């Protein structure tokens, strides 16, 4: 993969992560981007790694135990993905 291809892949990943937050939080692109950056700084992780972990979380992809990116994503956004119990049948 060339440098340009890698940058495009990174940009698509970040766009996807922003889209997840836009859908869940009903916010704008700049707010979603700012939230990813602020969360990365708060958890002392790279923003792209955190973005990947957010997309994986949204896709219900398991992460290895102790993965710092997945841990940060779950801490920041896990509640947004909690499954609500099915309503009781009447």
Short mmCIF file of C-alpha atoms in Angstrom, two decimals:
data_model
loop_
_atom_site.label_atom_id
_atom_site.label_comp_id
_atom_site.label_asym_id
_atom_site.label_seq_id
_atom_site.Cartn_x
_atom_site.Cartn_y
_atom_site.Cartn_z
CA UNK A 1 0.00 0.00 0.00
CA UNK A 2 1.36 3.39 -0.93
CA UNK A 3 1.40 6.38 1.38
CA UNK A 4 -1.54 7.90 -0.48
CA UNK A 5 -3.54 4.67 -0.18
CA UNK A 6 -2.81 4.52 3.55
CA UNK A 7 -3.96 8.12 4.03
CA UNK A 8 -7.16 7.39 2.11
CA UNK A 9 -7.79 4.32 4.25
CA UNK A 10 -7.18 6.35 7.42
CA UNK A 11 -9.53 9.09 6.18
CA UNK A 12 -12.27 6.56 5.42
CA UNK A 13 -11.84 5.02 8.87
CA UNK A 14 -12.11 8.41 10.54
CA UNK A 15 -15.15 9.30 8.40
CA UNK A 16 -16.81 6.04 9.43
CA UNK A 17 -16.10 6.63 13.13
CA UNK A 18 -17.49 10.16 12.82
CA UNK A 19 -20.57 8.70 11.15
CA UNK A 20 -21.10 6.35 14.08
CA UNK A 21 -21.06 9.26 16.51
CA UNK A 22 -23.23 11.40 14.24
CA UNK A 23 -25.84 8.65 14.15
CA UNK A 24 -25.71 7.90 17.88
CA UNK A 25 -25.36 11.42 19.24
CA UNK A 26 -27.18 13.26 16.44
CA UNK A 27 -24.37 15.76 16.25
CA UNK A 28 -22.47 17.36 13.40
CA UNK A 29 -19.25 16.25 11.75
CA UNK A 30 -17.08 18.74 13.60
CA UNK A 31 -18.54 17.75 16.96
CA UNK A 32 -17.95 14.07 16.22
CA UNK A 33 -14.37 14.76 15.13
CA UNK A 34 -13.72 16.88 18.22
CA UNK A 35 -15.15 14.14 20.45
CA UNK A 36 -12.85 11.52 18.93
CA UNK A 37 -9.82 13.77 19.40
CA UNK A 38 -10.75 14.75 22.96
CA UNK A 39 -11.42 11.14 23.92
CA UNK A 40 -8.10 10.04 22.44
CA UNK A 41 -6.30 12.72 24.45
CA UNK A 42 -8.20 11.85 27.62
CA UNK A 43 -7.27 8.16 27.31
CA UNK A 44 -3.75 8.81 25.98
CA UNK A 45 -4.26 6.82 22.79
CA UNK A 46 -3.91 7.62 19.08
CA UNK A 47 -7.04 9.04 17.48
CA UNK A 48 -6.98 6.63 14.52
CA UNK A 49 -6.63 3.62 16.79
CA UNK A 50 -9.55 4.89 18.84
CA UNK A 51 -11.58 5.51 15.67
CA UNK A 52 -10.96 1.91 14.58
CA UNK A 53 -12.02 0.66 18.02
CA UNK A 54 -15.21 2.75 17.82
CA UNK A 55 -16.08 1.27 14.43
CA UNK A 56 -15.34 -2.23 15.75
CA UNK A 57 -17.56 -1.54 18.76
CA UNK A 58 -20.35 -0.37 16.47
CA UNK A 59 -19.96 -3.55 14.42
CA UNK A 60 -19.98 -5.67 17.60
CA UNK A 61 -16.48 -6.98 16.82
CA UNK A 62 -14.72 -8.53 19.81
CA UNK A 63 -11.42 -6.99 20.90
CA UNK A 64 -8.59 -8.79 22.65
CA UNK A 65 -8.47 -8.31 26.42
CA UNK A 66 -6.31 -5.37 27.40
CA UNK A 67 -6.56 -3.61 24.03
CA UNK A 68 -6.09 0.03 25.06
CA UNK A 69 -8.04 1.38 22.12
CA UNK A 70 -11.01 -0.93 22.69
CA UNK A 71 -10.93 -0.19 26.42
CA UNK A 72 -11.02 3.55 25.73
CA UNK A 73 -13.84 3.19 23.19
CA UNK A 74 -15.91 1.08 25.58
CA UNK A 75 -15.31 3.55 28.43
CA UNK A 76 -16.34 6.52 26.29
CA UNK A 77 -19.14 5.08 24.18
CA UNK A 78 -20.03 1.62 25.46
CA UNK A 79 -23.27 2.83 27.01
CA UNK A 80 -24.44 3.94 23.57
CA UNK A 81 -24.26 0.34 22.37
CA UNK A 82 -25.85 -1.42 25.34
CA UNK A 83 -28.56 -3.74 24.20
CA UNK A 84 -31.96 -3.18 25.71
CA UNK A 85 -33.90 -6.30 26.69
CA UNK A 86 -36.62 -7.44 24.34
CA UNK A 87 -40.07 -6.32 25.45
CA UNK A 88 -42.10 -9.04 27.11
CA UNK A 89 -44.61 -10.79 24.88
CA UNK A 90 -48.19 -9.88 25.61
#
